[in-house]
mmCIF file of C-alpha atoms in Angstrom:
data_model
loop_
_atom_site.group_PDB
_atom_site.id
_atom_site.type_symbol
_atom_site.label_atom_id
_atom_site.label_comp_id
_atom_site.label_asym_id
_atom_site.label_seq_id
_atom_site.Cartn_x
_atom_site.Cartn_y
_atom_site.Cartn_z
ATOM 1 C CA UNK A 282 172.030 37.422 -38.554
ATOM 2 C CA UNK A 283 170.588 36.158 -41.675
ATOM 3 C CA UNK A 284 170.804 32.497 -41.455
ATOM 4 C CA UNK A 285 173.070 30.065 -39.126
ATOM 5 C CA UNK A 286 175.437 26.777 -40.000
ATOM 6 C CA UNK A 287 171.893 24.907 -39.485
ATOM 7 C CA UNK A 288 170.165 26.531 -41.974
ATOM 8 C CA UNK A 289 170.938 27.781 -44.845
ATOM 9 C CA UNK A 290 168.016 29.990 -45.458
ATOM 10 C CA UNK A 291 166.505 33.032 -43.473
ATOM 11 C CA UNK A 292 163.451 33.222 -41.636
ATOM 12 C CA UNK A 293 160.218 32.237 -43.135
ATOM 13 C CA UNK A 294 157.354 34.443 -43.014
ATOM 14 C CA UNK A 295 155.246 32.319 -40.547
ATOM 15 C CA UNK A 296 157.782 32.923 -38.261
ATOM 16 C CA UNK A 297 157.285 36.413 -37.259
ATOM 17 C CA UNK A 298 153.754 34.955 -35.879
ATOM 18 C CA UNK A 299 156.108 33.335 -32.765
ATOM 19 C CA UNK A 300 159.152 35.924 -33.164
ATOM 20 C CA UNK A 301 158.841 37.609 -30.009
ATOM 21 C CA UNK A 302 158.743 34.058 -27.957
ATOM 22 C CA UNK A 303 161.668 33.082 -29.553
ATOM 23 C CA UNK A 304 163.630 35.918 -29.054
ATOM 24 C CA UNK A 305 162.315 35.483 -25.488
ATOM 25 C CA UNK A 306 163.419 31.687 -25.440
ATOM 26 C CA UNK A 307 166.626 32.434 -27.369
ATOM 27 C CA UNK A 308 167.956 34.889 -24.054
ATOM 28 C CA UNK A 309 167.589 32.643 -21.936
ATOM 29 C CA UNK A 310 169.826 30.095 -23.582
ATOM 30 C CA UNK A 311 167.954 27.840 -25.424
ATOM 31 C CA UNK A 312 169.669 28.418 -28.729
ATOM 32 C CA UNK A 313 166.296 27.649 -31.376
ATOM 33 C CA UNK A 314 167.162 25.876 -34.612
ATOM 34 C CA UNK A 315 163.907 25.712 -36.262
ATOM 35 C CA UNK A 316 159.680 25.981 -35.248
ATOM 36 C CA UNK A 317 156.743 26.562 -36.430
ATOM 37 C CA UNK A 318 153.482 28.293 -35.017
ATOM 38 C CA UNK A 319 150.313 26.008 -34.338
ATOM 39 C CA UNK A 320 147.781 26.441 -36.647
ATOM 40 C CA UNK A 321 144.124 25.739 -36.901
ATOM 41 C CA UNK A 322 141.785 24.850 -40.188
ATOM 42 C CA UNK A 323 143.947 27.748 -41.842
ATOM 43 C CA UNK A 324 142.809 28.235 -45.587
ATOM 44 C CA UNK A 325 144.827 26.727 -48.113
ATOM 45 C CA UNK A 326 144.944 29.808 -50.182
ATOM 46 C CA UNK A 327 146.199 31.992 -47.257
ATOM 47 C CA UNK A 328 149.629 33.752 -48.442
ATOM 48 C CA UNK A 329 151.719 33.001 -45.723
ATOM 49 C CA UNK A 330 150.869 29.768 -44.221
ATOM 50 C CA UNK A 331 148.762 28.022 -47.164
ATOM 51 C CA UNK A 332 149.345 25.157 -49.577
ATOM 52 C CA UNK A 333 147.969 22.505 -51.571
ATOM 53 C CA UNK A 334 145.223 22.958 -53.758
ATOM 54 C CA UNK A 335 142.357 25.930 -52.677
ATOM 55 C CA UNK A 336 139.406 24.845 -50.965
ATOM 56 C CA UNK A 337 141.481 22.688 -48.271
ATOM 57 C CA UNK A 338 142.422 23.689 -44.663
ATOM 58 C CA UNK A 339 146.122 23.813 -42.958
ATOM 59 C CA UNK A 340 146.786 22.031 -39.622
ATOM 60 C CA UNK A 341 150.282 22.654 -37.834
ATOM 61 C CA UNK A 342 151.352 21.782 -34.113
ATOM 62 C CA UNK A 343 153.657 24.044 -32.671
ATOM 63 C CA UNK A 344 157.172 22.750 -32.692
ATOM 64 C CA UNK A 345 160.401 24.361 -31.308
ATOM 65 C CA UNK A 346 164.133 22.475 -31.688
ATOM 66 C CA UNK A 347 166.705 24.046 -29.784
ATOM 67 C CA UNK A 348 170.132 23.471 -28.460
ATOM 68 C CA UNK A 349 169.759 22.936 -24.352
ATOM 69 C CA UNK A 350 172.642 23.701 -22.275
ATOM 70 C CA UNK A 351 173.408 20.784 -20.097
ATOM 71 C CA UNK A 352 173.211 22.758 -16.807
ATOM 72 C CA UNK A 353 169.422 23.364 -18.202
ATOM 73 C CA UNK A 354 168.832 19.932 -19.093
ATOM 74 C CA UNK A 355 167.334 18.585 -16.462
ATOM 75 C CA UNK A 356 164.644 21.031 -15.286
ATOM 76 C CA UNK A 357 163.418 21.123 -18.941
ATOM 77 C CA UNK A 358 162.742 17.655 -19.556
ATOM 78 C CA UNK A 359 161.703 17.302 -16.098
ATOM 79 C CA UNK A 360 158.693 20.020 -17.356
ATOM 80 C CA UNK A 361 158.983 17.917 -20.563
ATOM 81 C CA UNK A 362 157.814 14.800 -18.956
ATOM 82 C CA UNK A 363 155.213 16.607 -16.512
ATOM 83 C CA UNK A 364 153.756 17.954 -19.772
ATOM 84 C CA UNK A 365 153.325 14.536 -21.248
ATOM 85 C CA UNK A 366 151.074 13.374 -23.727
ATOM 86 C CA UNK A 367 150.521 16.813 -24.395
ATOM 87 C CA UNK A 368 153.768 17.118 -24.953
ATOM 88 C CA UNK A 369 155.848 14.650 -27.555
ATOM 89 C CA UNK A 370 159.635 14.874 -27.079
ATOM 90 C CA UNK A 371 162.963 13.647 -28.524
ATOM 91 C CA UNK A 372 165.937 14.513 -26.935
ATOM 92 C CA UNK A 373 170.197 13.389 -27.361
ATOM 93 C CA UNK A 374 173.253 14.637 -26.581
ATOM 94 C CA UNK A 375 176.920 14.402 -28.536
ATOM 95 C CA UNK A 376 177.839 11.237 -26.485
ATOM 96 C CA UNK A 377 174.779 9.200 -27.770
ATOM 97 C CA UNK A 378 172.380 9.300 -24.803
ATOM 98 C CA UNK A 379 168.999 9.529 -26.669
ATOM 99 C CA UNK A 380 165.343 10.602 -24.417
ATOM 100 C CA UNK A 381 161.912 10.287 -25.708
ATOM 101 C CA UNK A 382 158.352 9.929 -24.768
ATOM 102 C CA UNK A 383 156.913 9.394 -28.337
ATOM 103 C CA UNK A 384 156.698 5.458 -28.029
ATOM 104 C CA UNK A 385 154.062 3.764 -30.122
ATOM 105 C CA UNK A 386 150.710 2.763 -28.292
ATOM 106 C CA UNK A 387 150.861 -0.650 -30.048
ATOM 107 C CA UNK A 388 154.103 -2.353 -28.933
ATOM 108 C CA UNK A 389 155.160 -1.932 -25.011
ATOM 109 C CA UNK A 390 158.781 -2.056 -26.251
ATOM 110 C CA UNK A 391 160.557 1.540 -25.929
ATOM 111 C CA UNK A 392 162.204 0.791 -29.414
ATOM 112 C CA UNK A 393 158.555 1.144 -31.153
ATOM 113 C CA UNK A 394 158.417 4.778 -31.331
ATOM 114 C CA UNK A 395 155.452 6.993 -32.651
ATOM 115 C CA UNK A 396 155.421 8.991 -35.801
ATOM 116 C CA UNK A 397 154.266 12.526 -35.238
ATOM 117 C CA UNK A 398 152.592 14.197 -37.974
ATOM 118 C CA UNK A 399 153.757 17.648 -37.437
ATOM 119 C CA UNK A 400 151.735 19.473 -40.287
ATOM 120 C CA UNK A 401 149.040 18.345 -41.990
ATOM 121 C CA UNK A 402 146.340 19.683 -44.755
ATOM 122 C CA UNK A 403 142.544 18.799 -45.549
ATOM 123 C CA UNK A 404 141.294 19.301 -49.187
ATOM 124 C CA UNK A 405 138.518 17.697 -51.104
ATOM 125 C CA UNK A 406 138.199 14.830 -52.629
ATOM 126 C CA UNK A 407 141.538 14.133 -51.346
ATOM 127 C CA UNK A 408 142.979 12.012 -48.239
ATOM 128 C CA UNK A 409 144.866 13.903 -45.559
ATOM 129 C CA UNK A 410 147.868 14.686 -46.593
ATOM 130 C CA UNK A 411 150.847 14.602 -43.955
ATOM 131 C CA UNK A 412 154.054 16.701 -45.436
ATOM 132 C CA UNK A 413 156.186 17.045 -42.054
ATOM 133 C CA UNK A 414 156.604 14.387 -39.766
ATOM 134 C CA UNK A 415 159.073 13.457 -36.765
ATOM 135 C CA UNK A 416 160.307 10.038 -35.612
ATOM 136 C CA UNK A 417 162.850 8.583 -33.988
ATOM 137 C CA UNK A 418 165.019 7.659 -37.051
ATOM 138 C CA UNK A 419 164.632 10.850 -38.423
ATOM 139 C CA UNK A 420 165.568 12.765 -35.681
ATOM 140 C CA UNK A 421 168.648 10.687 -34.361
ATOM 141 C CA UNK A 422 170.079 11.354 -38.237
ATOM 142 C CA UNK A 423 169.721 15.404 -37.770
ATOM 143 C CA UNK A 424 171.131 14.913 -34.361
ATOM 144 C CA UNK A 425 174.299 13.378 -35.710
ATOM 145 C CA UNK A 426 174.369 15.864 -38.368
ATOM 146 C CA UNK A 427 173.418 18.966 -36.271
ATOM 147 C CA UNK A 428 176.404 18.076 -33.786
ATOM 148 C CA UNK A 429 178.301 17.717 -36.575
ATOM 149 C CA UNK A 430 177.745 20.899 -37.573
ATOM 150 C CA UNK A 431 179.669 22.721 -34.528
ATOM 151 C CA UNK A 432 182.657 20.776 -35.157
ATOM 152 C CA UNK A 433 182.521 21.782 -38.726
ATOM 153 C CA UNK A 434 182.218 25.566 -37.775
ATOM 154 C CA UNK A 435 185.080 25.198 -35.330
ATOM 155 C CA UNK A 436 187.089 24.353 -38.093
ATOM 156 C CA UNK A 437 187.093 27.855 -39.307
ATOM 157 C CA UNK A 438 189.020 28.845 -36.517
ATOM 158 C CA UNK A 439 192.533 28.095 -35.060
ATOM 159 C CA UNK A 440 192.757 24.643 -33.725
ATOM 160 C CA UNK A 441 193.326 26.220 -29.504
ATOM 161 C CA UNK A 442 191.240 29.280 -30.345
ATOM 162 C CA UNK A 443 188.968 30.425 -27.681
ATOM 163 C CA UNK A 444 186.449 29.932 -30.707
ATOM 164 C CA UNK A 445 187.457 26.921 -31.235
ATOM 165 C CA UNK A 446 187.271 25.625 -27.993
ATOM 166 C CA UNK A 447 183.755 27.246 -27.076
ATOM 167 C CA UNK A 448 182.141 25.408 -30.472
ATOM 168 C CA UNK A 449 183.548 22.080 -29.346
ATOM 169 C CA UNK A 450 182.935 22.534 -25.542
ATOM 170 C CA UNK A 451 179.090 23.563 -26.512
ATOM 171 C CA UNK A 452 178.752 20.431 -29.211
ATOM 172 C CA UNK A 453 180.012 18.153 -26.188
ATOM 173 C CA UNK A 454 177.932 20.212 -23.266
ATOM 174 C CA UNK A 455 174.549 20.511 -24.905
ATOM 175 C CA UNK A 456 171.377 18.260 -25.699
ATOM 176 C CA UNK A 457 169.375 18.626 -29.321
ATOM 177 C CA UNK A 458 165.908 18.578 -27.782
ATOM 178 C CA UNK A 459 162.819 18.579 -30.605
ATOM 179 C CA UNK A 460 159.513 19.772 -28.846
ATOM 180 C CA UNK A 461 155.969 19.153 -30.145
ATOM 181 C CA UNK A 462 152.957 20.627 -28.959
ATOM 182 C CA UNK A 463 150.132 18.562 -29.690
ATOM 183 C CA UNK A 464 147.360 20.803 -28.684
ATOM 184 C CA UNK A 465 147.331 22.801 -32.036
ATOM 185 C CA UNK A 466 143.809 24.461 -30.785
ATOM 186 C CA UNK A 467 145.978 26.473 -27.567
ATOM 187 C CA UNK A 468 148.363 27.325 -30.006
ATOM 188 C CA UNK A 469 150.680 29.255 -27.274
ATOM 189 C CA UNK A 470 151.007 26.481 -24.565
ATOM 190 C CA UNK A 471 154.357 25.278 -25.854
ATOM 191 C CA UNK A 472 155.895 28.627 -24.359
ATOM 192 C CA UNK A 473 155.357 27.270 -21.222
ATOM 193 C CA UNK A 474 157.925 24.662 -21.656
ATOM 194 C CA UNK A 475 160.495 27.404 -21.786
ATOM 195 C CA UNK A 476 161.282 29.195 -18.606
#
């Protein structure tokens, strides 16, 4: 399959650095929308994972956002939350309900969440620049959008199809869970999230 009604595009090359554990993750059920592979003081020039101008370095923590099945739910974020600050979370179903564990260290209010710089590169004479980061605002707007998106493809089909009805039942049975690994230097330890 070259791309799905997430994404538009195929597979990026960085990808087939984590192919084989998401293939691993995708049988058994969590249904992967996008990731990236951690990455550590990468060169800026390097073809596949590179950036910016030469001479800097590339930093990337592992991330993996997946459709959950609802029967899975709650052993995953259980391991979620055991996992935590290691871990950084954000998690919502169809009906609203919205999980996290990304809450800012300066407010004690569960409404000040954390941004998480997800990729970030190191060049000279230059600040740290942060291309890719998660919040809470951000991700409850995909979350509307990627529930959205199974209605949408149920559309294609007739209105009491089987197809239709296993698109809807899935948009209204699953949780959008975004998972960041903040220990870029292990660069494998999110896989042990997924079991």
């Amino acid at each position: 399959i070259p791309s799905l009604p997430w994404s538009d595009e195929p597979l990026l090359a960085e990808t087939q650095r984590i192919r084989d554990e998401l293939l691993r993750i995708n049988k058994l059920g969590y249904w992967t929308l996008a990731s990236q592979p951690a990455l550590d003081a990468v060169p800026s020039s390097d073809a596949t994972y590179g950036w910016g101008p030469r001479g800097g370095y590339i930093y990337q923590k592992a991330f993996v956002e997946c459709f959950v099945p609802a029967q899975m739910f709650p052993a995953f974020l259980s391991r979620l939350q055991s996992a935590s600050p290691r871990i950084t979370y954000y998690a919502s179903n169809a009906q609203g309900d919205f999980i996290t564990n990304a809450h800012s260290s300066q407010s004690d209010t569960e409404n000040a969440t954390a941004v998480t710089a997800l990729t970030w590169g190191v060049f000279p004479g230059r600040a740290v620049v942060q291309p890719t980061l998660i919040d809470k605002m951000n991700f409850l707007a995909w979350r509307t959008e990627a529930f959205q998106t199974w209605r949408e493809w149920a559309n294609m089909f007739a209105r009491d199809s089987s197809e239709a009805r296993f698109l809807c039942g899935t948009a209204d049975e699953c949780w959008l869970v975004n998972v960041v690994d903040n220990e870029f230097k292990n660069p494998d330890a999110i896989w042990e999230m997924f079991r």
